PDB file of C-alpha atoms in Angstrom:
ATOM      1  CA  UNK A 121      -1.519  13.761 -24.210  1.00 37.00           C
ATOM      2  CA  UNK A 122      -0.983   9.985 -24.100  1.00 46.00           C
ATOM      3  CA  UNK A 123       2.703  10.193 -24.965  1.00 51.00           C
ATOM      4  CA  UNK A 124       3.209  12.569 -22.034  1.00 81.00           C
ATOM      5  CA  UNK A 125       1.274  10.484 -19.522  1.00 95.00           C
ATOM      6  CA  UNK A 126       2.231   6.947 -20.500  1.00 96.00           C
ATOM      7  CA  UNK A 127       5.344   4.939 -21.256  1.00 96.00           C
ATOM      8  CA  UNK A 128       4.091   1.914 -23.207  1.00 96.00           C
ATOM      9  CA  UNK A 129       6.509  -1.032 -23.079  1.00 97.00           C
ATOM     10  CA  UNK A 130       4.166  -3.814 -24.249  1.00 97.00           C
ATOM     11  CA  UNK A 131       1.154  -3.705 -26.609  1.00 96.00           C
ATOM     12  CA  UNK A 132      -1.004  -5.188 -23.840  1.00 95.00           C
ATOM     13  CA  UNK A 133      -0.642  -1.949 -21.886  1.00 97.00           C
ATOM     14  CA  UNK A 134      -2.351   0.046 -24.636  1.00 95.00           C
ATOM     15  CA  UNK A 135      -5.592  -1.739 -23.837  1.00 96.00           C
ATOM     16  CA  UNK A 136      -5.442  -0.638 -20.195  1.00 97.00           C
ATOM     17  CA  UNK A 137      -5.275   3.101 -20.774  1.00 94.00           C
ATOM     18  CA  UNK A 138      -7.251   5.905 -22.380  1.00 91.00           C
ATOM     19  CA  UNK A 139      -5.419   8.160 -24.824  1.00 85.00           C
ATOM     20  CA  UNK A 140      -7.601  11.079 -23.766  1.00 89.00           C
ATOM     21  CA  UNK A 141      -7.228  10.486 -20.024  1.00 91.00           C
ATOM     22  CA  UNK A 142      -5.841  13.133 -17.714  1.00 93.00           C
ATOM     23  CA  UNK A 143      -3.814  12.775 -14.561  1.00 97.00           C
ATOM     24  CA  UNK A 144      -5.936  14.787 -12.149  1.00 97.00           C
ATOM     25  CA  UNK A 145      -4.313  16.326  -9.099  1.00 98.00           C
ATOM     26  CA  UNK A 146      -7.061  16.170  -6.497  1.00 98.00           C
ATOM     27  CA  UNK A 147      -5.156  17.678  -3.579  1.00 98.00           C
ATOM     28  CA  UNK A 148      -1.719  18.934  -2.633  1.00 98.00           C
ATOM     29  CA  UNK A 149       0.010  20.291   0.470  1.00 98.00           C
ATOM     30  CA  UNK A 150       1.120  17.012   2.062  1.00 98.00           C
ATOM     31  CA  UNK A 151       4.670  16.263   3.171  1.00 98.00           C
ATOM     32  CA  UNK A 152       4.634  12.540   2.327  1.00 98.00           C
ATOM     33  CA  UNK A 153       1.293  11.203   1.114  1.00 98.00           C
ATOM     34  CA  UNK A 154       0.766   7.466   1.658  1.00 98.00           C
ATOM     35  CA  UNK A 155      -1.698   4.656   2.307  1.00 98.00           C
ATOM     36  CA  UNK A 156      -4.778   5.409   0.149  1.00 98.00           C
ATOM     37  CA  UNK A 157      -7.851   3.258   0.774  1.00 98.00           C
ATOM     38  CA  UNK A 158     -11.207   3.567  -1.002  1.00 98.00           C
ATOM     39  CA  UNK A 159     -14.532   3.459   0.878  1.00 97.00           C
ATOM     40  CA  UNK A 160     -17.179   2.659  -1.726  1.00 94.00           C
ATOM     41  CA  UNK A 161     -20.021   2.756   0.792  1.00 93.00           C
ATOM     42  CA  UNK A 162     -19.021   6.289   1.807  1.00 95.00           C
ATOM     43  CA  UNK A 163     -17.869   7.483  -1.645  1.00 96.00           C
ATOM     44  CA  UNK A 164     -14.567   8.666  -0.255  1.00 98.00           C
ATOM     45  CA  UNK A 165     -10.850   8.003  -0.115  1.00 98.00           C
ATOM     46  CA  UNK A 166      -8.766   8.141   3.058  1.00 98.00           C
ATOM     47  CA  UNK A 167      -4.994   8.474   3.030  1.00 98.00           C
ATOM     48  CA  UNK A 168      -2.078   9.282   5.333  1.00 98.00           C
ATOM     49  CA  UNK A 169       0.135  12.368   5.427  1.00 98.00           C
ATOM     50  CA  UNK A 170       2.842  10.825   7.572  1.00 98.00           C
ATOM     51  CA  UNK A 171       5.151  13.706   8.654  1.00 98.00           C
ATOM     52  CA  UNK A 172       2.171  15.991   9.289  1.00 98.00           C
ATOM     53  CA  UNK A 173       0.742  13.237  11.527  1.00 98.00           C
ATOM     54  CA  UNK A 174      -2.715  13.336  10.023  1.00 98.00           C
ATOM     55  CA  UNK A 175      -5.072  11.330   7.841  1.00 98.00           C
ATOM     56  CA  UNK A 176      -7.060  13.099   5.126  1.00 98.00           C
ATOM     57  CA  UNK A 177     -10.341  12.293   3.403  1.00 98.00           C
ATOM     58  CA  UNK A 178     -11.313  13.121  -0.192  1.00 98.00           C
ATOM     59  CA  UNK A 179     -14.982  12.826  -1.076  1.00 98.00           C
ATOM     60  CA  UNK A 180     -16.477  12.230  -4.512  1.00 95.00           C
ATOM     61  CA  UNK A 181     -17.702  15.845  -4.660  1.00 95.00           C
ATOM     62  CA  UNK A 182     -14.080  17.027  -4.485  1.00 96.00           C
ATOM     63  CA  UNK A 183     -13.989  18.093  -0.840  1.00 98.00           C
ATOM     64  CA  UNK A 184     -10.906  17.376   1.295  1.00 98.00           C
ATOM     65  CA  UNK A 185     -10.817  17.421   5.068  1.00 98.00           C
ATOM     66  CA  UNK A 186      -8.939  15.969   8.011  1.00 98.00           C
ATOM     67  CA  UNK A 187     -10.106  12.485   8.934  1.00 98.00           C
ATOM     68  CA  UNK A 188      -7.845  11.991  11.961  1.00 98.00           C
ATOM     69  CA  UNK A 189      -5.271  14.146  13.722  1.00 98.00           C
ATOM     70  CA  UNK A 190      -3.049  13.251  15.418  1.00 98.00           C
ATOM     71  CA  UNK A 191      -2.727   9.981  13.512  1.00 98.00           C
ATOM     72  CA  UNK A 192       0.254   8.498  15.376  1.00 98.00           C
ATOM     73  CA  UNK A 193       2.187   8.799  12.099  1.00 98.00           C
ATOM     74  CA  UNK A 194      -0.106   6.436  10.219  1.00 98.00           C
ATOM     75  CA  UNK A 195       1.222   4.901   7.001  1.00 98.00           C
ATOM     76  CA  UNK A 196      -0.531   2.103   5.066  1.00 98.00           C
ATOM     77  CA  UNK A 197      -4.279   1.510   5.295  1.00 98.00           C
ATOM     78  CA  UNK A 198      -6.716  -1.161   4.160  1.00 98.00           C
ATOM     79  CA  UNK A 199     -10.180  -2.493   5.097  1.00 97.00           C
ATOM     80  CA  UNK A 200     -11.158  -5.793   6.671  1.00 97.00           C
ATOM     81  CA  UNK A 201     -14.066  -8.045   5.693  1.00 94.00           C
ATOM     82  CA  UNK A 202     -16.459  -5.992   7.832  1.00 95.00           C
ATOM     83  CA  UNK A 203     -15.312  -2.792   6.146  1.00 95.00           C
ATOM     84  CA  UNK A 204     -13.396  -1.514   9.164  1.00 97.00           C
ATOM     85  CA  UNK A 205     -10.260   0.555   8.650  1.00 98.00           C
ATOM     86  CA  UNK A 206      -6.948  -1.229   9.307  1.00 98.00           C
ATOM     87  CA  UNK A 207      -4.000   1.127   9.818  1.00 98.00           C
ATOM     88  CA  UNK A 208      -0.240   0.710  10.188  1.00 98.00           C
ATOM     89  CA  UNK A 209       1.118   3.263  12.651  1.00 98.00           C
ATOM     90  CA  UNK A 210       4.758   4.304  12.883  1.00 98.00           C
ATOM     91  CA  UNK A 211       4.280   6.311  16.056  1.00 98.00           C
ATOM     92  CA  UNK A 212       2.719   3.531  18.122  1.00 98.00           C
ATOM     93  CA  UNK A 213       4.674   0.819  16.240  1.00 98.00           C
ATOM     94  CA  UNK A 214       1.436  -1.084  15.853  1.00 98.00           C
ATOM     95  CA  UNK A 215      -1.374  -2.224  13.572  1.00 99.00           C
ATOM     96  CA  UNK A 216      -4.779  -0.891  14.603  1.00 98.00           C
ATOM     97  CA  UNK A 217      -8.436  -1.240  13.668  1.00 98.00           C
ATOM     98  CA  UNK A 218     -10.955   1.585  13.733  1.00 98.00           C
ATOM     99  CA  UNK A 219     -14.274   0.346  15.094  1.00 97.00           C
ATOM    100  CA  UNK A 220     -17.703   1.526  13.851  1.00 94.00           C
ATOM    101  CA  UNK A 221     -17.996   3.868  16.842  1.00 95.00           C
ATOM    102  CA  UNK A 222     -14.621   5.468  16.024  1.00 95.00           C
ATOM    103  CA  UNK A 223     -12.674   3.804  18.822  1.00 97.00           C
ATOM    104  CA  UNK A 224      -9.321   2.247  17.988  1.00 98.00           C
ATOM    105  CA  UNK A 225      -8.311  -1.332  18.796  1.00 98.00           C
ATOM    106  CA  UNK A 226      -4.661  -2.392  18.733  1.00 98.00           C
ATOM    107  CA  UNK A 227      -4.296  -5.637  16.775  1.00 98.00           C
ATOM    108  CA  UNK A 228      -0.508  -6.017  16.999  1.00 98.00           C
ATOM    109  CA  UNK A 229       2.312  -4.152  18.723  1.00 98.00           C
ATOM    110  CA  UNK A 230       4.744  -7.024  19.381  1.00 98.00           C
ATOM    111  CA  UNK A 231       5.991 -10.078  17.546  1.00 98.00           C
ATOM    112  CA  UNK A 232       7.974 -12.961  19.019  1.00 97.00           C
ATOM    113  CA  UNK A 233       8.163 -11.139  22.351  1.00 97.00           C
ATOM    114  CA  UNK A 234       9.636  -7.873  21.070  1.00 98.00           C
ATOM    115  CA  UNK A 235       8.212  -4.553  19.911  1.00 98.00           C
ATOM    116  CA  UNK A 236       7.580  -4.262  16.207  1.00 98.00           C
ATOM    117  CA  UNK A 237       9.779  -1.901  14.194  1.00 98.00           C
ATOM    118  CA  UNK A 238       7.249   0.314  12.393  1.00 98.00           C
ATOM    119  CA  UNK A 239       4.388  -1.438  10.568  1.00 98.00           C
ATOM    120  CA  UNK A 240       4.229  -0.095   7.042  1.00 98.00           C
ATOM    121  CA  UNK A 241       1.466  -1.661   4.933  1.00 98.00           C
ATOM    122  CA  UNK A 242      -1.224  -4.306   5.384  1.00 98.00           C
ATOM    123  CA  UNK A 243      -3.601  -6.563   3.458  1.00 98.00           C
ATOM    124  CA  UNK A 244      -6.446  -8.807   4.593  1.00 98.00           C
ATOM    125  CA  UNK A 245      -7.126 -12.344   3.355  1.00 97.00           C
ATOM    126  CA  UNK A 246     -10.616 -13.896   2.993  1.00 96.00           C
ATOM    127  CA  UNK A 247     -10.278 -15.671   6.353  1.00 96.00           C
ATOM    128  CA  UNK A 248      -9.950 -12.283   8.060  1.00 97.00           C
ATOM    129  CA  UNK A 249      -6.220 -12.521   8.799  1.00 98.00           C
ATOM    130  CA  UNK A 250      -4.213  -9.293   8.587  1.00 98.00           C
ATOM    131  CA  UNK A 251      -0.802  -9.584   6.911  1.00 98.00           C
ATOM    132  CA  UNK A 252       1.613  -6.676   7.332  1.00 99.00           C
ATOM    133  CA  UNK A 253       5.175  -5.584   6.625  1.00 98.00           C
ATOM    134  CA  UNK A 254       7.477  -4.248   9.320  1.00 98.00           C
ATOM    135  CA  UNK A 255      10.497  -2.304   8.030  1.00 98.00           C
ATOM    136  CA  UNK A 256      12.466   0.182  10.106  1.00 98.00           C
ATOM    137  CA  UNK A 257      11.516   3.446   8.375  1.00 98.00           C
ATOM    138  CA  UNK A 258       9.397   4.806  11.215  1.00 98.00           C
ATOM    139  CA  UNK A 259      12.148   4.490  13.804  1.00 98.00           C
ATOM    140  CA  UNK A 260      15.050   5.804  11.714  1.00 98.00           C
ATOM    141  CA  UNK A 261      14.296   9.437  12.619  1.00 97.00           C
ATOM    142  CA  UNK A 262      11.758  11.731  14.243  1.00 98.00           C
ATOM    143  CA  UNK A 263      10.318  12.785  10.863  1.00 97.00           C
ATOM    144  CA  UNK A 264       7.929   9.891  10.184  1.00 97.00           C
ATOM    145  CA  UNK A 265       7.755   8.515  13.720  1.00 98.00           C
ATOM    146  CA  UNK A 266      10.059   8.414  16.722  1.00 98.00           C
ATOM    147  CA  UNK A 267      13.724   7.510  16.512  1.00 98.00           C
ATOM    148  CA  UNK A 268      14.326   4.277  18.422  1.00 98.00           C
ATOM    149  CA  UNK A 269      16.506   1.165  18.299  1.00 98.00           C
ATOM    150  CA  UNK A 270      15.230  -1.937  16.545  1.00 98.00           C
ATOM    151  CA  UNK A 271      14.074  -4.613  18.971  1.00 98.00           C
ATOM    152  CA  UNK A 272      13.376  -7.221  16.304  1.00 98.00           C
ATOM    153  CA  UNK A 273      16.342  -9.271  14.989  1.00 98.00           C
ATOM    154  CA  UNK A 274      15.271  -8.418  11.442  1.00 98.00           C
ATOM    155  CA  UNK A 275      12.608  -6.848   9.259  1.00 98.00           C
ATOM    156  CA  UNK A 276       9.818  -9.296   8.606  1.00 98.00           C
ATOM    157  CA  UNK A 277       6.304  -9.820   7.293  1.00 98.00           C
ATOM    158  CA  UNK A 278       3.782 -10.917   9.918  1.00 98.00           C
ATOM    159  CA  UNK A 279       0.266 -12.402  10.035  1.00 98.00           C
ATOM    160  CA  UNK A 280      -2.354 -11.672  12.693  1.00 98.00           C
ATOM    161  CA  UNK A 281      -4.537 -14.734  13.260  1.00 98.00           C
ATOM    162  CA  UNK A 282      -8.232 -13.733  13.089  1.00 97.00           C
ATOM    163  CA  UNK A 283      -9.311 -16.237  15.752  1.00 97.00           C
ATOM    164  CA  UNK A 284      -6.563 -15.991  18.354  1.00 98.00           C
ATOM    165  CA  UNK A 285      -4.920 -12.648  17.637  1.00 98.00           C
ATOM    166  CA  UNK A 286      -1.524 -14.371  17.550  1.00 98.00           C
ATOM    167  CA  UNK A 287       1.147 -12.477  15.588  1.00 98.00           C
ATOM    168  CA  UNK A 288       3.293 -14.906  13.597  1.00 98.00           C
ATOM    169  CA  UNK A 289       6.283 -14.241  11.353  1.00 98.00           C
ATOM    170  CA  UNK A 290       5.544 -15.516   7.834  1.00 98.00           C
ATOM    171  CA  UNK A 291       8.413 -14.156   5.708  1.00 98.00           C
ATOM    172  CA  UNK A 292      11.963 -12.941   6.214  1.00 97.00           C
ATOM    173  CA  UNK A 293      15.099 -12.278   4.198  1.00 97.00           C
ATOM    174  CA  UNK A 294      14.132  -8.679   3.449  1.00 98.00           C
ATOM    175  CA  UNK A 295      16.230  -5.551   3.715  1.00 97.00           C
ATOM    176  CA  UNK A 296      13.085  -3.410   3.997  1.00 98.00           C
ATOM    177  CA  UNK A 297       9.743  -5.177   3.403  1.00 98.00           C
ATOM    178  CA  UNK A 298       7.249  -2.652   2.138  1.00 98.00           C
ATOM    179  CA  UNK A 299       4.021  -2.803   0.122  1.00 98.00           C
ATOM    180  CA  UNK A 300       2.149  -6.066  -0.321  1.00 98.00           C
ATOM    181  CA  UNK A 301      -0.830  -7.317  -2.312  1.00 98.00           C
ATOM    182  CA  UNK A 302      -2.633 -10.596  -2.957  1.00 98.00           C
ATOM    183  CA  UNK A 303      -3.373 -12.023  -6.387  1.00 98.00           C
ATOM    184  CA  UNK A 304      -7.121 -12.093  -7.229  1.00 97.00           C
ATOM    185  CA  UNK A 305      -7.414 -15.752  -6.140  1.00 97.00           C
ATOM    186  CA  UNK A 306      -5.397 -15.093  -2.943  1.00 97.00           C
ATOM    187  CA  UNK A 307      -2.950 -17.864  -3.865  1.00 98.00           C
ATOM    188  CA  UNK A 308       0.000 -15.509  -4.250  1.00 98.00           C
ATOM    189  CA  UNK A 309       1.281 -12.644  -2.136  1.00 98.00           C
ATOM    190  CA  UNK A 310       3.519 -10.030  -3.727  1.00 98.00           C
ATOM    191  CA  UNK A 311       5.827  -8.160  -1.349  1.00 98.00           C
ATOM    192  CA  UNK A 312       8.097  -5.226  -2.166  1.00 98.00           C
ATOM    193  CA  UNK A 313      11.653  -4.965  -0.857  1.00 98.00           C
ATOM    194  CA  UNK A 314      12.682  -1.305  -0.888  1.00 98.00           C
ATOM    195  CA  UNK A 315      16.139  -1.782   0.627  1.00 95.00           C
ATOM    196  CA  UNK A 316      17.657   0.465  -2.062  1.00 96.00           C
ATOM    197  CA  UNK A 317      16.025   3.495  -0.406  1.00 95.00           C
ATOM    198  CA  UNK A 318      19.133   3.892   1.748  1.00 92.00           C
ATOM    199  CA  UNK A 319      21.689   1.791  -0.113  1.00 93.00           C
ATOM    200  CA  UNK A 320      21.680   1.649  -3.908  1.00 93.00           C
ATOM    201  CA  UNK A 321      23.294  -1.790  -3.864  1.00 93.00           C
ATOM    202  CA  UNK A 322      20.301  -3.340  -2.081  1.00 94.00           C
ATOM    203  CA  UNK A 323      17.117  -4.725  -3.706  1.00 94.00           C
ATOM    204  CA  UNK A 324      14.398  -2.728  -5.416  1.00 96.00           C
ATOM    205  CA  UNK A 325      12.221  -5.655  -6.439  1.00 98.00           C
ATOM    206  CA  UNK A 326       8.951  -7.465  -5.837  1.00 98.00           C
ATOM    207  CA  UNK A 327       9.014 -11.005  -4.460  1.00 98.00           C
ATOM    208  CA  UNK A 328       6.257 -13.527  -5.193  1.00 98.00           C
ATOM    209  CA  UNK A 329       5.168 -15.976  -2.494  1.00 98.00           C
ATOM    210  CA  UNK A 330       2.751 -18.884  -2.689  1.00 98.00           C
ATOM    211  CA  UNK A 331       0.053 -18.776  -0.011  1.00 98.00           C
ATOM    212  CA  UNK A 332      -0.677 -22.034   1.812  1.00 96.00           C
ATOM    213  CA  UNK A 333      -3.245 -21.195   4.469  1.00 96.00           C
ATOM    214  CA  UNK A 334      -1.330 -19.287   7.130  1.00 97.00           C
ATOM    215  CA  UNK A 335       2.061 -20.032   5.540  1.00 97.00           C
ATOM    216  CA  UNK A 336       4.097 -18.538   2.717  1.00 98.00           C
ATOM    217  CA  UNK A 337       6.489 -20.493   0.514  1.00 98.00           C
ATOM    218  CA  UNK A 338       8.749 -19.480  -2.346  1.00 98.00           C
ATOM    219  CA  UNK A 339       9.555 -15.790  -2.432  1.00 98.00           C
ATOM    220  CA  UNK A 340      11.769 -15.510  -5.502  1.00 98.00           C
ATOM    221  CA  UNK A 341      12.149 -12.026  -7.050  1.00 98.00           C
ATOM    222  CA  UNK A 342       9.532 -11.452  -9.748  1.00 98.00           C
ATOM    223  CA  UNK A 343      10.405  -8.023 -11.167  1.00 98.00           C
ATOM    224  CA  UNK A 344      12.612  -5.015 -10.494  1.00 98.00           C
ATOM    225  CA  UNK A 345      11.751  -1.317 -10.401  1.00 98.00           C
ATOM    226  CA  UNK A 346      14.086   0.514 -12.795  1.00 97.00           C
ATOM    227  CA  UNK A 347      13.509   4.044 -11.438  1.00 98.00           C
ATOM    228  CA  UNK A 348      13.396   4.645  -7.700  1.00 98.00           C
ATOM    229  CA  UNK A 349      12.121   1.922  -5.403  1.00 98.00           C
ATOM    230  CA  UNK A 350       8.947  -0.141  -5.035  1.00 98.00           C
ATOM    231  CA  UNK A 351       6.673   1.032  -2.259  1.00 98.00           C
ATOM    232  CA  UNK A 352       2.915   0.416  -2.240  1.00 98.00           C
ATOM    233  CA  UNK A 353       1.261  -1.820  -4.831  1.00 98.00           C
ATOM    234  CA  UNK A 354      -2.118  -3.176  -5.917  1.00 98.00           C
ATOM    235  CA  UNK A 355      -3.298  -6.033  -8.128  1.00 98.00           C
ATOM    236  CA  UNK A 356      -6.163  -5.644 -10.573  1.00 98.00           C
ATOM    237  CA  UNK A 357      -8.909  -8.185 -11.281  1.00 97.00           C
ATOM    238  CA  UNK A 358      -6.878  -9.722 -14.136  1.00 98.00           C
ATOM    239  CA  UNK A 359      -3.836 -10.283 -11.905  1.00 98.00           C
ATOM    240  CA  UNK A 360      -1.685  -7.435 -13.190  1.00 98.00           C
ATOM    241  CA  UNK A 361       0.508  -5.704 -10.603  1.00 98.00           C
ATOM    242  CA  UNK A 362       0.490  -1.904 -10.337  1.00 98.00           C
ATOM    243  CA  UNK A 363       3.456  -0.684  -8.294  1.00 98.00           C
ATOM    244  CA  UNK A 364       4.700   2.696  -7.126  1.00 98.00           C
ATOM    245  CA  UNK A 365       8.076   3.903  -8.373  1.00 98.00           C
ATOM    246  CA  UNK A 366      10.263   6.976  -8.658  1.00 98.00           C
ATOM    247  CA  UNK A 367       8.796   8.074 -11.981  1.00 98.00           C
ATOM    248  CA  UNK A 368       5.191   6.997 -11.548  1.00 98.00           C
ATOM    249  CA  UNK A 369       3.226   3.757 -11.461  1.00 98.00           C
ATOM    250  CA  UNK A 370       4.672   0.643 -13.138  1.00 98.00           C
ATOM    251  CA  UNK A 371       2.317  -2.042 -14.423  1.00 98.00           C
ATOM    252  CA  UNK A 372       3.572  -5.642 -14.581  1.00 98.00           C
ATOM    253  CA  UNK A 373       2.030  -8.795 -16.004  1.00 98.00           C
ATOM    254  CA  UNK A 374       1.635 -11.691 -13.533  1.00 98.00           C
ATOM    255  CA  UNK A 375       4.812 -13.222 -15.011  1.00 98.00           C
ATOM    256  CA  UNK A 376       6.816 -10.086 -14.143  1.00 98.00           C
ATOM    257  CA  UNK A 377       6.921  -8.442 -17.595  1.00 98.00           C
ATOM    258  CA  UNK A 378       6.861  -4.653 -17.486  1.00 98.00           C
ATOM    259  CA  UNK A 379       3.822  -3.628 -19.538  1.00 98.00           C
ATOM    260  CA  UNK A 380       4.071   0.114 -19.131  1.00 98.00           C
ATOM    261  CA  UNK A 381       4.130   3.107 -16.842  1.00 98.00           C
ATOM    262  CA  UNK A 382       1.836   5.923 -15.825  1.00 98.00           C
ATOM    263  CA  UNK A 383       4.196   8.881 -15.479  1.00 98.00           C
ATOM    264  CA  UNK A 384       3.654  11.105 -12.446  1.00 98.00           C
ATOM    265  CA  UNK A 385       5.526  14.377 -11.736  1.00 97.00           C
ATOM    266  CA  UNK A 386       6.257  13.400  -8.123  1.00 98.00           C
ATOM    267  CA  UNK A 387       7.701  10.269  -6.513  1.00 98.00           C
ATOM    268  CA  UNK A 388       4.861   7.811  -5.982  1.00 98.00           C
ATOM    269  CA  UNK A 389       4.428   6.202  -2.566  1.00 98.00           C
ATOM    270  CA  UNK A 390       1.239   4.184  -2.944  1.00 98.00           C
ATOM    271  CA  UNK A 391      -1.963   3.692  -4.927  1.00 98.00           C
ATOM    272  CA  UNK A 392      -5.351   2.000  -4.949  1.00 98.00           C
ATOM    273  CA  UNK A 393      -8.281   1.409  -7.270  1.00 98.00           C
ATOM    274  CA  UNK A 394     -11.558   3.080  -6.402  1.00 98.00           C
ATOM    275  CA  UNK A 395     -14.605   4.908  -7.665  1.00 97.00           C
ATOM    276  CA  UNK A 396     -18.045   3.396  -8.365  1.00 95.00           C
ATOM    277  CA  UNK A 397     -16.615   0.989 -10.957  1.00 95.00           C
ATOM    278  CA  UNK A 398     -13.229   0.524  -9.224  1.00 97.00           C
ATOM    279  CA  UNK A 399     -11.539   1.679 -12.438  1.00 97.00           C
ATOM    280  CA  UNK A 400     -10.050   4.919 -11.147  1.00 98.00           C
ATOM    281  CA  UNK A 401      -6.482   4.655  -9.942  1.00 98.00           C
ATOM    282  CA  UNK A 402      -5.811   6.922  -6.946  1.00 98.00           C
ATOM    283  CA  UNK A 403      -2.126   7.739  -6.473  1.00 98.00           C
ATOM    284  CA  UNK A 404      -0.395   9.242  -3.444  1.00 98.00           C
ATOM    285  CA  UNK A 405       2.815  10.939  -4.600  1.00 98.00           C
ATOM    286  CA  UNK A 406       5.003  12.982  -2.251  1.00 98.00           C
ATOM    287  CA  UNK A 407       2.925  16.145  -1.693  1.00 98.00           C
ATOM    288  CA  UNK A 408      -0.197  15.260  -3.660  1.00 98.00           C
ATOM    289  CA  UNK A 409      -3.133  12.975  -4.337  1.00 98.00           C
ATOM    290  CA  UNK A 410      -3.644  12.164  -8.037  1.00 98.00           C
ATOM    291  CA  UNK A 411      -6.149  10.051  -9.973  1.00 98.00           C
ATOM    292  CA  UNK A 412      -6.427   8.635 -13.492  1.00 98.00           C
ATOM    293  CA  UNK A 413      -9.025   6.410 -15.155  1.00 98.00           C
ATOM    294  CA  UNK A 414      -7.994   3.021 -16.558  1.00 98.00           C
ATOM    295  CA  UNK A 415      -9.768   0.096 -18.211  1.00 97.00           C
ATOM    296  CA  UNK A 416      -8.491  -2.144 -15.400  1.00 98.00           C
ATOM    297  CA  UNK A 417     -10.577  -2.736 -12.285  1.00 97.00           C
ATOM    298  CA  UNK A 418      -9.358  -3.303  -8.771  1.00 96.00           C
ATOM    299  CA  UNK A 419      -9.946  -6.443  -6.766  1.00 92.00           C
ATOM    300  CA  UNK A 420     -12.271  -6.410  -3.789  1.00 81.00           C
ATOM    301  CA  UNK A 421     -12.139  -8.421  -0.585  1.00 73.00           C
ATOM    302  CA  UNK A 422     -15.170 -10.709  -0.247  1.00 68.00           C
ATOM    303  CA  UNK A 423     -17.580  -9.521   2.427  1.00 62.00           C
ATOM    304  CA  UNK A 424     -18.103 -11.806   5.396  1.00 62.00           C
ATOM    305  CA  UNK A 425     -21.136 -14.071   4.894  1.00 51.00           C
TER     306      UNK A 425
END
């Protein structure tokens, strides 16, 4: 089974996989599955089904139900240091937080005096700041949001200050900024540029930035996706980068070497580590939610003291 599930490019990848592992399809019936986030305290996974304007929940006993509908065309999701759900919404063109009582707080809807394009994915740093990408996908049509003109002069990555709520631009030069993930020590931020989704001549790579407090420096391309485009990504506890692609999940070393691939029969949009030991890789791919066990473990945001 291993030769059908894996494409091993480097011997190091063999130590990350199980030859007897199976790619389990946990659910299907979505139109474009995205934004998985694991809730260890609730033993469940929540993800977005963007065109169907709903969020779904899978529980450890195998049950699937609707978590939120309508979802305002939610896309990427993460959790903050208090464990609250952070969501990027195409429909409202905002980043929101779900409070313990279920109410929703808008964290960002504008940047530099103009409406955001369509927030796509988000991560949280140890200081509580929310960093998010803002491509134009949600306003290109009425399929994953609402067609509208861009009000921003470009497509940027932004940071929401945890103390003031200020929304500051931290990175530019993207065609379509997409998934993002911190290194385990939070000193690097990897950001996908999926510009090739609509123009094959544009980038399909990950850029690596150095994190200096609230600033980013550098940003040189680190690696390129050779099938499809990069979308969502995660970093494991050893610093390896696991990125979505057209043929599955690509695993890169911190220096950008392609170690191997987990082959998936649908185009992968996003992924996250979860389960009791954080060694199960949950994968959202077009119509379905998949999962496979690895020897790698996902990183975890430190809880607030």
